[in-house]
Amino acid sequence: MSVKYALLALLDFTPSYGLQLHSLMEDTLGDSWSINVGQVYSTLSRLERDKFVKRLPDSELSDEDRNMYAITPEGKKELEEWLREPLSREYRLRDVVFAKLVLSHMSGQVSPDEVLQAQRRQLLKETHELTQLRVEADSANSISWILVLESAIMHLEADMKWLDLCEHSLEKLEEVPPPVIRSRPRGRPPKGEK
Amino acid sequence: MSVKYALLALLDFTPSYGLQLHSLMEDTLGDSWSINVGQVYSTLSRLERDKFVKRLPDSELSDEDRNMYAITPEGKKELEEWLREPLSREYRLRDVVFAKLVLSHMSGQVSPDEVLQAQRRQLLKETHELTQLRVEADSANSISWILVLESAIMHLEADMKWLDLCEHSLEKLEEVPPPVIRSRPRGRPPKGEK
DNA sequence: ACAGCCATGTAACTTGTTACATGATTTT
DNA sequence: AAAATCATGTAACAAGTTACATGGCTGT
């Protein structure tokens, strides 16, 4: 979903061709957003289909035989809307680690405690790695990279605190009664029921 | 990716049929993980294709004409691996809000400051909503729901702190020189270059 | 009969992702 | 000629998502 808008923004900065967009993306968004080159082309073709970008005619091509693309007014509008619309963080409610804790309890193969400890080890490892990178970014004075790393580190800290909270609640979590299997009768429910 | 494992875990708890898995999923993982019913069936058919679940023969069906599924040993193995493998939080490096900040600067349509303020308003709103829900969950004594909400709230707080950090760096961010457009020559690069 | 839910499925679409094929160009 | 890189593209697949079609069953 974001690749589409990255390409639009870059084309709004300057018309380009496929490979150039690919390297521009790495230059501006950094390694973490790097994608497969092929995806640039498939995304471009979708954007062209939707009239958000247009292929420059050969007559305007000073640049040999590369396929130059430019953003259209419709594309600008689409981009602007995306930029103005704040991102909903609701998806955080769909936390995979939470799902693992619950599902491990359901299956019984692995105890929630094991899941929790494994995740904690992982977090420690990642925090350590990112802190290292953070130091390097500081010396390199790379402001974007610093911000990306800070964000990630802050979220890792939040994760860690949350795991502590989970650990305290583990007994309670395991006491949660298993869901009732209610094989509902078919057909229209009786009047009183909802 | 997680729906697959949710179904496996539920089938490891007890053999079920499609619709039952759907309601079991809501009962155990909550509304935030609720999915379209159709997805249960399409995921089940992939799981069957991969031999992770099997359809019980009619002879074993006490339950009329429903298609009962059960997990296979291969499925158990697949599930166990997923549960044991800690989740990498690396994807946090791919932060969409960060991308918006940078891309708004690139396109020039919307200022990074506007993006930032819009996001801050959104965060305040969501924090408020979740805090409300958190109070309700507390009275309902719903331990799972409490944990989900706590996690989300903690991450929202991290987001907020990060936005403050970004605001302080906005001038620096906007000073970042635009990327150089280097139209590289084709062909094999000269010996000295990499 | 029919309303309304149970139950299963499929078709269409989106985004992401990788692997591979194909030329063109230029240095070795 | 061979190697290496630029440049464009396609095929295939995974996973998510919605909309819709189709029966079956049972209160009203």
Short mmCIF file of C-alpha atoms (C1' of nucleotides) in Angstrom, two decimals:
data_model
loop_
_atom_site.label_atom_id
_atom_site.label_comp_id
_atom_site.label_asym_id
_atom_site.label_seq_id
_atom_site.Cartn_x
_atom_site.Cartn_y
_atom_site.Cartn_z
CA MET A 1 0.00 0.00 0.00
CA SER A 2 2.84 2.36 0.72
CA VAL A 3 4.95 1.54 -2.30
CA LYS A 4 2.29 3.03 -4.49
CA TYR A 5 2.50 6.36 -2.67
CA ALA A 6 6.27 6.31 -2.48
CA LEU A 7 6.41 6.13 -6.25
CA LEU A 8 3.83 8.88 -6.59
CA ALA A 9 5.76 11.16 -4.26
CA LEU A 10 9.02 10.51 -6.04
CA LEU A 11 7.41 11.17 -9.41
CA ASP A 12 5.99 14.34 -7.95
CA PHE A 13 9.54 15.33 -7.08
CA THR A 14 10.77 14.54 -10.58
CA PRO A 15 9.78 12.40 -13.55
CA SER A 16 11.80 9.19 -13.66
CA TYR A 17 12.01 5.73 -15.07
CA GLY A 18 11.72 2.41 -13.29
CA LEU A 19 15.20 1.69 -12.09
CA GLN A 20 15.73 5.28 -11.08
CA LEU A 21 12.66 5.17 -8.91
CA HIS A 22 14.06 2.09 -7.29
CA SER A 23 17.30 3.76 -6.30
CA LEU A 24 15.54 6.98 -5.35
CA MET A 25 13.40 5.00 -2.99
CA GLU A 26 16.42 3.57 -1.26
CA ASP A 27 18.07 6.95 -1.09
CA THR A 28 15.10 8.65 0.49
CA LEU A 29 13.47 5.96 2.61
CA GLY A 30 16.52 3.89 3.44
CA ASP A 31 17.30 0.20 3.37
CA SER A 32 14.34 -0.74 5.52
CA TRP A 33 11.99 0.23 2.71
CA SER A 34 13.96 -1.39 -0.07
CA ILE A 35 11.90 -3.55 -2.36
CA ASN A 36 12.38 -5.90 -5.26
CA VAL A 37 12.90 -4.06 -8.54
CA GLY A 38 10.13 -5.98 -10.20
CA GLN A 39 7.67 -4.49 -7.78
CA VAL A 40 8.45 -1.03 -9.10
CA TYR A 41 7.32 -2.06 -12.55
CA SER A 42 4.21 -3.88 -11.47
CA THR A 43 3.21 -0.99 -9.22
CA LEU A 44 3.91 1.46 -12.02
CA SER A 45 1.68 -0.43 -14.40
CA ARG A 46 -1.14 -0.39 -11.86
CA LEU A 47 -0.64 3.34 -11.37
CA GLU A 48 -0.77 3.83 -15.11
CA ARG A 49 -3.92 1.76 -15.35
CA ASP A 50 -5.52 3.97 -12.70
CA LYS A 51 -4.40 7.16 -14.50
CA PHE A 52 -2.25 8.28 -11.59
CA VAL A 53 0.90 8.38 -13.69
CA LYS A 54 1.48 8.66 -17.41
CA ARG A 55 4.24 7.43 -19.64
CA LEU A 56 5.97 10.30 -21.38
CA PRO A 57 5.78 10.07 -25.16
CA ASP A 58 9.00 9.38 -27.02
CA SER A 59 8.99 12.91 -28.35
CA GLU A 60 9.70 14.25 -24.88
CA LEU A 61 12.37 11.69 -24.21
CA SER A 62 15.79 13.21 -24.15
CA ASP A 63 16.95 10.21 -22.28
CA GLU A 64 17.39 7.52 -24.91
CA ASP A 65 14.94 4.68 -24.75
CA ARG A 66 14.07 4.61 -21.08
CA ASN A 67 10.41 4.73 -20.17
CA MET A 68 9.95 7.95 -18.33
CA TYR A 69 6.91 8.37 -16.11
CA ALA A 70 5.33 11.49 -14.68
CA ILE A 71 2.60 12.05 -12.12
CA THR A 72 -0.81 13.23 -13.34
CA PRO A 73 -3.18 15.69 -11.65
CA GLU A 74 -5.25 12.72 -10.51
CA GLY A 75 -2.10 11.21 -9.08
CA LYS A 76 -1.32 14.38 -7.20
CA LYS A 77 -4.76 14.36 -5.71
CA GLU A 78 -4.46 10.72 -4.69
CA LEU A 79 -1.09 11.40 -3.09
CA GLU A 80 -2.26 14.48 -1.28
CA GLU A 81 -5.20 12.63 0.21
CA TRP A 82 -2.94 9.90 1.52
CA LEU A 83 -0.54 12.40 3.01
CA ARG A 84 -3.28 14.35 4.74
CA GLU A 85 -5.12 11.36 6.10
CA PRO A 86 -3.58 10.34 9.42
CA LEU A 87 -2.63 6.73 9.80
CA SER A 88 -4.86 4.71 12.07
CA ARG A 89 -2.81 2.72 14.52
CA GLU A 90 -5.77 0.46 15.20
CA TYR A 91 -4.00 -2.46 13.68
CA ARG A 92 -1.95 -2.65 16.83
CA LEU A 93 -4.96 -4.35 18.33
CA ARG A 94 -4.12 -7.21 16.05
CA ASP A 95 -0.97 -8.08 17.91
CA VAL A 96 0.63 -11.30 16.75
CA VAL A 97 2.47 -11.95 19.99
CA PHE A 98 -0.81 -11.75 21.84
CA ALA A 99 -2.26 -14.23 19.38
CA LYS A 100 0.67 -16.55 19.99
CA LEU A 101 0.16 -16.45 23.73
CA VAL A 102 -3.51 -17.28 23.45
CA LEU A 103 -3.10 -19.86 20.73
CA SER A 104 -0.28 -21.66 22.52
CA HIS A 105 -2.62 -21.99 25.44
CA MET A 106 -5.31 -23.35 23.15
CA SER A 107 -3.15 -25.91 21.42
CA GLY A 108 -1.25 -27.07 24.45
CA GLN A 109 1.81 -27.94 22.38
CA VAL A 110 3.88 -25.10 23.76
CA SER A 111 3.22 -23.32 27.03
CA PRO A 112 2.48 -19.59 26.93
CA ASP A 113 5.40 -19.14 29.26
CA GLU A 114 7.80 -20.56 26.69
CA VAL A 115 6.37 -18.26 24.05
CA LEU A 116 6.81 -15.34 26.36
CA GLN A 117 10.39 -16.13 27.26
CA ALA A 118 11.36 -16.74 23.65
CA GLN A 119 9.87 -13.41 22.70
CA ARG A 120 11.69 -11.70 25.53
CA ARG A 121 15.04 -13.10 24.38
CA GLN A 122 14.28 -11.91 20.89
CA LEU A 123 13.44 -8.43 22.11
CA LEU A 124 16.65 -8.19 24.10
CA LYS A 125 18.62 -9.25 21.06
CA GLU A 126 16.90 -6.77 18.78
CA THR A 127 17.16 -3.94 21.27
CA HIS A 128 20.85 -4.60 21.51
CA GLU A 129 21.30 -4.60 17.74
CA LEU A 130 19.28 -1.46 17.24
CA THR A 131 21.11 0.37 20.02
CA GLN A 132 24.36 -0.42 18.26
CA LEU A 133 22.99 0.93 15.00
CA ARG A 134 21.68 3.94 16.82
CA VAL A 135 25.18 4.82 18.00
CA GLU A 136 26.53 4.47 14.48
CA ALA A 137 23.75 6.58 13.05
CA ASP A 138 24.60 9.24 15.57
CA SER A 139 28.17 9.47 14.43
CA ALA A 140 27.09 9.42 10.81
CA ASN A 141 24.72 12.24 11.69
CA SER A 142 22.03 10.63 9.56
CA ILE A 143 18.90 12.28 10.84
CA SER A 144 16.39 10.05 9.03
CA TRP A 145 18.07 6.89 10.10
CA ILE A 146 18.23 8.13 13.69
CA LEU A 147 14.49 8.74 13.69
CA VAL A 148 13.69 5.33 12.26
CA LEU A 149 15.85 3.64 14.84
CA GLU A 150 14.48 5.69 17.71
CA SER A 151 10.97 4.74 16.75
CA ALA A 152 11.82 1.07 16.59
CA ILE A 153 13.66 1.16 19.91
CA MET A 154 10.76 2.90 21.63
CA HIS A 155 8.38 0.26 20.40
CA LEU A 156 10.68 -2.51 21.50
CA GLU A 157 10.71 -0.98 24.96
CA ALA A 158 6.94 -0.88 24.94
CA ASP A 159 6.91 -4.53 23.93
CA MET A 160 9.23 -5.39 26.76
CA LYS A 161 7.12 -3.65 29.35
CA TRP A 162 4.08 -5.38 27.93
CA LEU A 163 5.72 -8.78 28.25
CA ASP A 164 6.37 -8.06 31.92
CA LEU A 165 2.73 -7.25 32.32
CA CYS A 166 1.79 -10.48 30.56
CA GLU A 167 4.04 -12.51 32.79
CA HIS A 168 2.23 -11.22 35.83
CA SER A 169 -1.06 -12.16 34.27
CA LEU A 170 -0.02 -15.56 32.99
CA GLU A 171 -1.71 -17.52 35.73
CA LYS A 172 -4.91 -15.60 35.21
CA LEU A 173 -4.66 -16.11 31.47
CA GLU A 174 -4.29 -19.85 31.87
CA GLU A 175 -7.29 -19.92 34.13
CA VAL A 176 -9.50 -18.60 31.37
CA PRO A 177 -12.04 -21.34 30.77
CA PRO A 178 -11.88 -23.00 27.37
CA PRO A 179 -14.48 -21.72 24.94
CA VAL A 180 -17.73 -23.56 24.84
CA ILE A 181 -18.40 -25.56 21.74
CA ARG A 182 -21.93 -24.78 20.89
CA SER A 183 -23.05 -26.69 17.89
CA ARG A 184 -25.93 -24.49 17.07
CA PRO A 185 -29.03 -25.96 15.57
CA ARG A 186 -29.72 -24.99 12.03
CA GLY A 187 -32.72 -23.18 10.85
CA ARG A 188 -34.43 -20.07 11.98
CA PRO A 189 -33.91 -19.36 15.66
CA PRO A 190 -36.99 -19.31 17.89
CA LYS A 191 -38.61 -15.93 18.44
CA GLY A 192 -37.20 -15.28 21.90
CA GLU A 193 -33.55 -15.80 20.89
CA LYS A 194 -31.24 -13.35 19.27
CA MET B 1 -0.14 -15.48 7.90
CA SER B 2 -1.60 -15.70 11.35
CA VAL B 3 -5.03 -16.92 10.33
CA LYS B 4 -3.45 -20.13 9.19
CA TYR B 5 -1.95 -20.76 12.61
CA ALA B 6 -5.05 -19.67 14.44
CA LEU B 7 -7.01 -22.36 12.62
CA LEU B 8 -4.31 -24.93 13.29
CA ALA B 9 -4.29 -24.11 17.00
CA LEU B 10 -8.05 -24.28 17.23
CA LEU B 11 -8.12 -27.59 15.41
CA ASP B 12 -5.44 -28.80 17.78
CA PHE B 13 -7.80 -27.92 20.60
CA THR B 14 -10.67 -29.75 18.97
CA PRO B 15 -11.75 -30.88 15.51
CA SER B 16 -14.31 -28.51 14.05
CA TYR B 17 -15.99 -27.35 10.91
CA GLY B 18 -15.72 -24.04 9.14
CA LEU B 19 -18.27 -21.86 10.80
CA GLN B 20 -17.37 -23.21 14.21
CA LEU B 21 -13.75 -22.24 13.66
CA HIS B 22 -14.95 -18.80 12.79
CA SER B 23 -16.81 -18.31 16.03
CA LEU B 24 -14.07 -20.02 18.04
CA MET B 25 -11.63 -17.53 16.64
CA GLU B 26 -13.73 -14.64 17.80
CA ASP B 27 -14.22 -16.21 21.20
CA THR B 28 -10.53 -16.77 21.79
CA LEU B 29 -8.81 -13.91 19.98
CA GLY B 30 -11.49 -11.28 20.26
CA ASP B 31 -13.09 -8.87 17.85
CA SER B 32 -9.80 -7.40 16.73
CA TRP B 33 -8.91 -10.65 15.03
CA SER B 34 -12.29 -11.27 13.48
CA ILE B 35 -12.18 -12.16 9.82
CA ASN B 36 -14.54 -12.73 6.96
CA VAL B 37 -16.10 -16.20 7.07
CA GLY B 38 -14.99 -16.92 3.56
CA GLN B 39 -11.40 -16.62 4.61
CA VAL B 40 -11.82 -19.57 6.94
CA TYR B 41 -12.74 -21.77 4.03
CA SER B 42 -10.04 -20.58 1.69
CA THR B 43 -7.43 -20.94 4.42
CA LEU B 44 -8.73 -24.38 5.27
CA SER B 45 -8.42 -25.51 1.68
CA ARG B 46 -4.79 -24.34 1.57
CA LEU B 47 -4.12 -26.16 4.83
CA GLU B 48 -5.69 -29.27 3.38
CA ARG B 49 -3.62 -28.95 0.22
CA ASP B 50 -0.48 -28.75 2.36
CA LYS B 51 -1.54 -31.78 4.44
CA PHE B 52 -1.69 -29.76 7.65
CA VAL B 53 -5.32 -30.64 8.23
CA LYS B 54 -7.51 -33.46 7.01
CA ARG B 55 -11.18 -33.69 6.36
CA LEU B 56 -12.75 -36.36 8.51
CA PRO B 57 -14.45 -39.11 6.51
CA ASP B 58 -18.22 -39.29 6.66
CA SER B 59 -18.01 -42.47 8.68
CA GLU B 60 -16.60 -40.52 11.62
CA LEU B 61 -19.15 -37.80 11.28
CA SER B 62 -21.63 -37.88 14.10
CA ASP B 63 -22.49 -34.35 13.24
CA GLU B 64 -24.76 -34.59 10.24
CA ASP B 65 -23.33 -33.23 7.03
CA ARG B 66 -20.85 -30.68 8.26
CA ASN B 67 -17.30 -30.94 7.02
CA MET B 68 -15.26 -31.68 10.07
CA TYR B 69 -11.55 -31.01 9.97
CA ALA B 70 -8.77 -32.25 12.21
CA ILE B 71 -5.12 -31.34 12.52
CA THR B 72 -2.53 -33.81 11.20
CA PRO B 73 0.87 -34.64 12.72
CA GLU B 74 2.45 -32.44 10.04
CA GLY B 75 0.09 -29.68 11.05
CA LYS B 76 1.08 -30.05 14.68
CA LYS B 77 4.70 -29.75 13.72
CA GLU B 78 4.05 -26.67 11.63
CA LEU B 79 2.11 -25.07 14.45
CA GLU B 80 4.71 -25.91 17.06
CA GLU B 81 7.46 -24.35 14.97
CA TRP B 82 5.51 -21.16 14.62
CA LEU B 83 4.78 -21.00 18.33
CA ARG B 84 8.40 -21.60 19.28
CA GLU B 85 9.87 -19.18 16.80
CA PRO B 86 9.91 -15.70 18.32
CA LEU B 87 8.39 -12.95 16.25
CA SER B 88 10.85 -10.54 14.75
CA ARG B 89 9.81 -6.97 15.36
CA GLU B 90 12.10 -5.78 12.58
CA TYR B 91 9.18 -4.69 10.53
CA ARG B 92 8.90 -1.70 12.80
CA LEU B 93 11.74 -0.26 10.80
CA ARG B 94 9.24 0.02 8.01
CA ASP B 95 7.26 2.70 9.73
CA VAL B 96 4.57 4.21 7.56
CA VAL B 97 4.40 7.48 9.46
CA PHE B 98 8.09 7.96 8.91
CA ALA B 99 7.56 7.30 5.21
CA LYS B 100 4.81 9.90 5.16
CA LEU B 101 7.04 12.50 6.74
CA VAL B 102 9.82 11.93 4.24
CA LEU B 103 7.54 11.59 1.24
CA SER B 104 5.58 14.72 2.07
CA HIS B 105 8.88 16.55 2.05
CA MET B 106 9.74 15.02 -1.31
CA SER B 107 6.47 15.82 -3.00
CA GLY B 108 6.02 19.28 -1.52
CA GLN B 109 2.24 19.01 -1.70
CA VAL B 110 1.83 18.79 2.06
CA SER B 111 4.35 19.95 4.60
CA PRO B 112 5.85 17.40 6.99
CA ASP B 113 4.58 19.57 9.80
CA GLU B 114 1.00 19.11 8.68
CA VAL B 115 1.51 15.37 8.49
CA LEU B 116 2.95 15.40 11.96
CA GLN B 117 0.15 17.43 13.48
CA ALA B 118 -2.53 15.35 11.81
CA GLN B 119 -0.93 12.21 13.15
CA ARG B 120 -0.71 13.69 16.62
CA ARG B 121 -4.41 14.53 16.62
CA GLN B 122 -5.16 10.99 15.53
CA LEU B 123 -3.02 9.55 18.31
CA LEU B 124 -4.73 11.66 20.94
CA LYS B 125 -8.09 10.53 19.67
CA GLU B 126 -7.14 6.87 19.65
CA THR B 127 -5.48 7.04 23.04
CA HIS B 128 -8.65 8.52 24.41
CA GLU B 129 -10.81 5.82 22.87
CA LEU B 130 -8.60 3.01 24.02
CA THR B 131 -8.36 4.38 27.54
CA GLN B 132 -12.15 4.36 27.69
CA LEU B 133 -12.22 0.77 26.52
CA ARG B 134 -9.51 -0.07 29.00
CA VAL B 135 -11.70 1.10 31.88
CA GLU B 136 -14.60 -0.97 30.62
CA ALA B 137 -12.41 -4.02 30.19
CA ASP B 138 -11.28 -3.61 33.75
CA SER B 139 -14.80 -3.71 35.10
CA ALA B 140 -15.61 -6.64 32.85
CA ASN B 141 -12.50 -8.33 34.24
CA SER B 142 -11.65 -9.57 30.77
CA ILE B 143 -7.98 -10.38 31.11
CA SER B 144 -7.27 -10.97 27.40
CA TRP B 145 -8.95 -7.79 26.35
CA ILE B 146 -7.07 -5.86 29.02
CA LEU B 147 -3.76 -7.13 27.69
CA VAL B 148 -4.58 -6.29 24.09
CA LEU B 149 -5.58 -2.78 25.08
CA GLU B 150 -2.56 -2.25 27.29
CA SER B 151 -0.29 -3.22 24.46
CA ALA B 152 -1.97 -0.86 22.06
CA ILE B 153 -1.92 2.00 24.54
CA MET B 154 1.75 1.50 25.27
CA HIS B 155 2.55 1.65 21.59
CA LEU B 156 0.45 4.74 21.13
CA GLU B 157 2.44 6.39 23.91
CA ALA B 158 5.64 5.40 22.17
CA ASP B 159 4.29 6.90 18.96
CA MET B 160 3.48 10.11 20.73
CA LYS B 161 6.92 10.45 22.23
CA TRP B 162 8.40 9.72 18.82
CA LEU B 163 6.34 12.46 17.22
CA ASP B 164 7.71 14.91 19.78
CA LEU B 165 11.18 13.84 18.82
CA CYS B 166 10.35 14.30 15.16
CA GLU B 167 9.01 17.76 15.75
CA HIS B 168 12.31 18.80 17.28
CA SER B 169 14.13 17.42 14.26
CA LEU B 170 11.80 18.81 11.63
CA GLU B 171 14.07 21.68 10.61
CA LYS B 172 16.99 19.32 10.30
CA LEU B 173 14.87 16.90 8.31
CA GLU B 174 13.85 19.59 5.87
CA GLU B 175 17.45 20.58 5.43
CA VAL B 176 18.34 17.15 4.10
CA PRO B 177 19.55 17.77 0.56
CA PRO B 178 17.40 16.31 -2.20
CA PRO B 179 18.76 13.07 -3.60
CA VAL B 180 21.03 13.32 -6.56
CA ILE B 181 19.67 12.05 -9.82
CA ARG B 182 22.48 10.08 -11.31
CA SER B 183 21.60 8.73 -14.68
CA ARG B 184 24.21 6.04 -14.75
CA PRO B 185 25.76 4.96 -18.02
CA ARG B 186 24.85 1.53 -19.20
CA GLY B 187 27.19 -1.30 -19.82
CA ARG B 188 29.90 -2.87 -17.80
CA PRO B 189 31.40 -0.41 -15.32
CA PRO B 190 35.10 0.46 -15.65
CA LYS B 191 37.54 -1.60 -13.64
CA GLY B 192 38.11 0.90 -10.85
CA GLU B 193 34.43 1.30 -9.97
CA LYS B 194 32.27 -0.90 -7.87
"C1'" DA C 1 -44.63 -20.30 1.83
"C1'" DC C 2 -41.05 -17.68 3.41
"C1'" DA C 3 -38.04 -15.43 6.48
"C1'" DG C 4 -33.81 -16.08 8.50
"C1'" DC C 5 -30.02 -18.30 9.92
"C1'" DC C 6 -26.59 -22.30 9.23
"C1'" DA C 7 -23.00 -23.90 6.21
"C1'" DT C 8 -19.97 -24.13 2.34
"C1'" DG C 9 -17.83 -22.39 -1.13
"C1'" DT C 10 -16.06 -19.48 -5.20
"C1'" DA C 11 -14.79 -15.49 -7.99
"C1'" DA C 12 -12.62 -11.33 -8.15
"C1'" DC C 13 -9.54 -8.23 -6.55
"C1'" DT C 14 -5.47 -6.08 -3.98
"C1'" DT C 15 -0.76 -5.80 -2.31
"C1'" DG C 16 3.42 -7.87 -1.68
"C1'" DT C 17 7.20 -10.76 -3.18
"C1'" DT C 18 10.46 -13.54 -5.72
"C1'" DA C 19 12.32 -15.75 -9.75
"C1'" DC C 20 13.19 -15.62 -14.22
"C1'" DA C 21 13.56 -14.04 -19.18
"C1'" DT C 22 15.10 -10.77 -22.40
"C1'" DG C 23 17.75 -7.11 -24.61
"C1'" DA C 24 20.84 -3.29 -24.84
"C1'" DT C 25 25.21 -1.41 -23.85
"C1'" DT C 26 29.95 -1.16 -22.69
"C1'" DT C 27 34.31 -2.57 -20.75
"C1'" DT C 28 37.63 -6.33 -20.57
"C1'" DA D 1 33.51 -12.91 -27.50
"C1'" DA D 2 32.53 -12.72 -22.61
"C1'" DA D 3 31.34 -10.41 -18.48
"C1'" DA D 4 28.77 -7.21 -16.05
"C1'" DT D 5 25.48 -3.99 -15.46
"C1'" DC D 6 21.36 -1.29 -16.98
"C1'" DA D 7 16.57 -1.67 -17.93
"C1'" DT D 8 12.07 -3.65 -18.51
"C1'" DG D 9 9.02 -6.78 -17.83
"C1'" DT D 10 6.20 -11.23 -16.78
"C1'" DA D 11 4.77 -15.38 -14.34
"C1'" DA D 12 3.71 -17.33 -10.28
"C1'" DC D 13 2.48 -17.47 -5.80
"C1'" DA D 14 0.95 -16.08 -0.86
"C1'" DA D 15 -2.25 -13.82 1.92
"C1'" DG D 16 -5.90 -10.89 2.78
"C1'" DT D 17 -10.56 -9.24 1.74
"C1'" DT D 18 -15.24 -8.73 0.05
"C1'" DA D 19 -19.27 -10.00 -2.49
"C1'" DC D 20 -22.01 -13.28 -4.03
"C1'" DA D 21 -24.22 -17.90 -5.01
"C1'" DT D 22 -26.19 -22.00 -3.32
"C1'" DG D 23 -28.49 -25.36 -0.36
"C1'" DG D 24 -30.42 -26.96 3.92
"C1'" DC D 25 -33.17 -26.54 7.88
"C1'" DT D 26 -36.71 -24.74 10.92
"C1'" DG D 27 -39.79 -21.44 13.24
"C1'" DT D 28 -43.61 -18.34 11.99
#
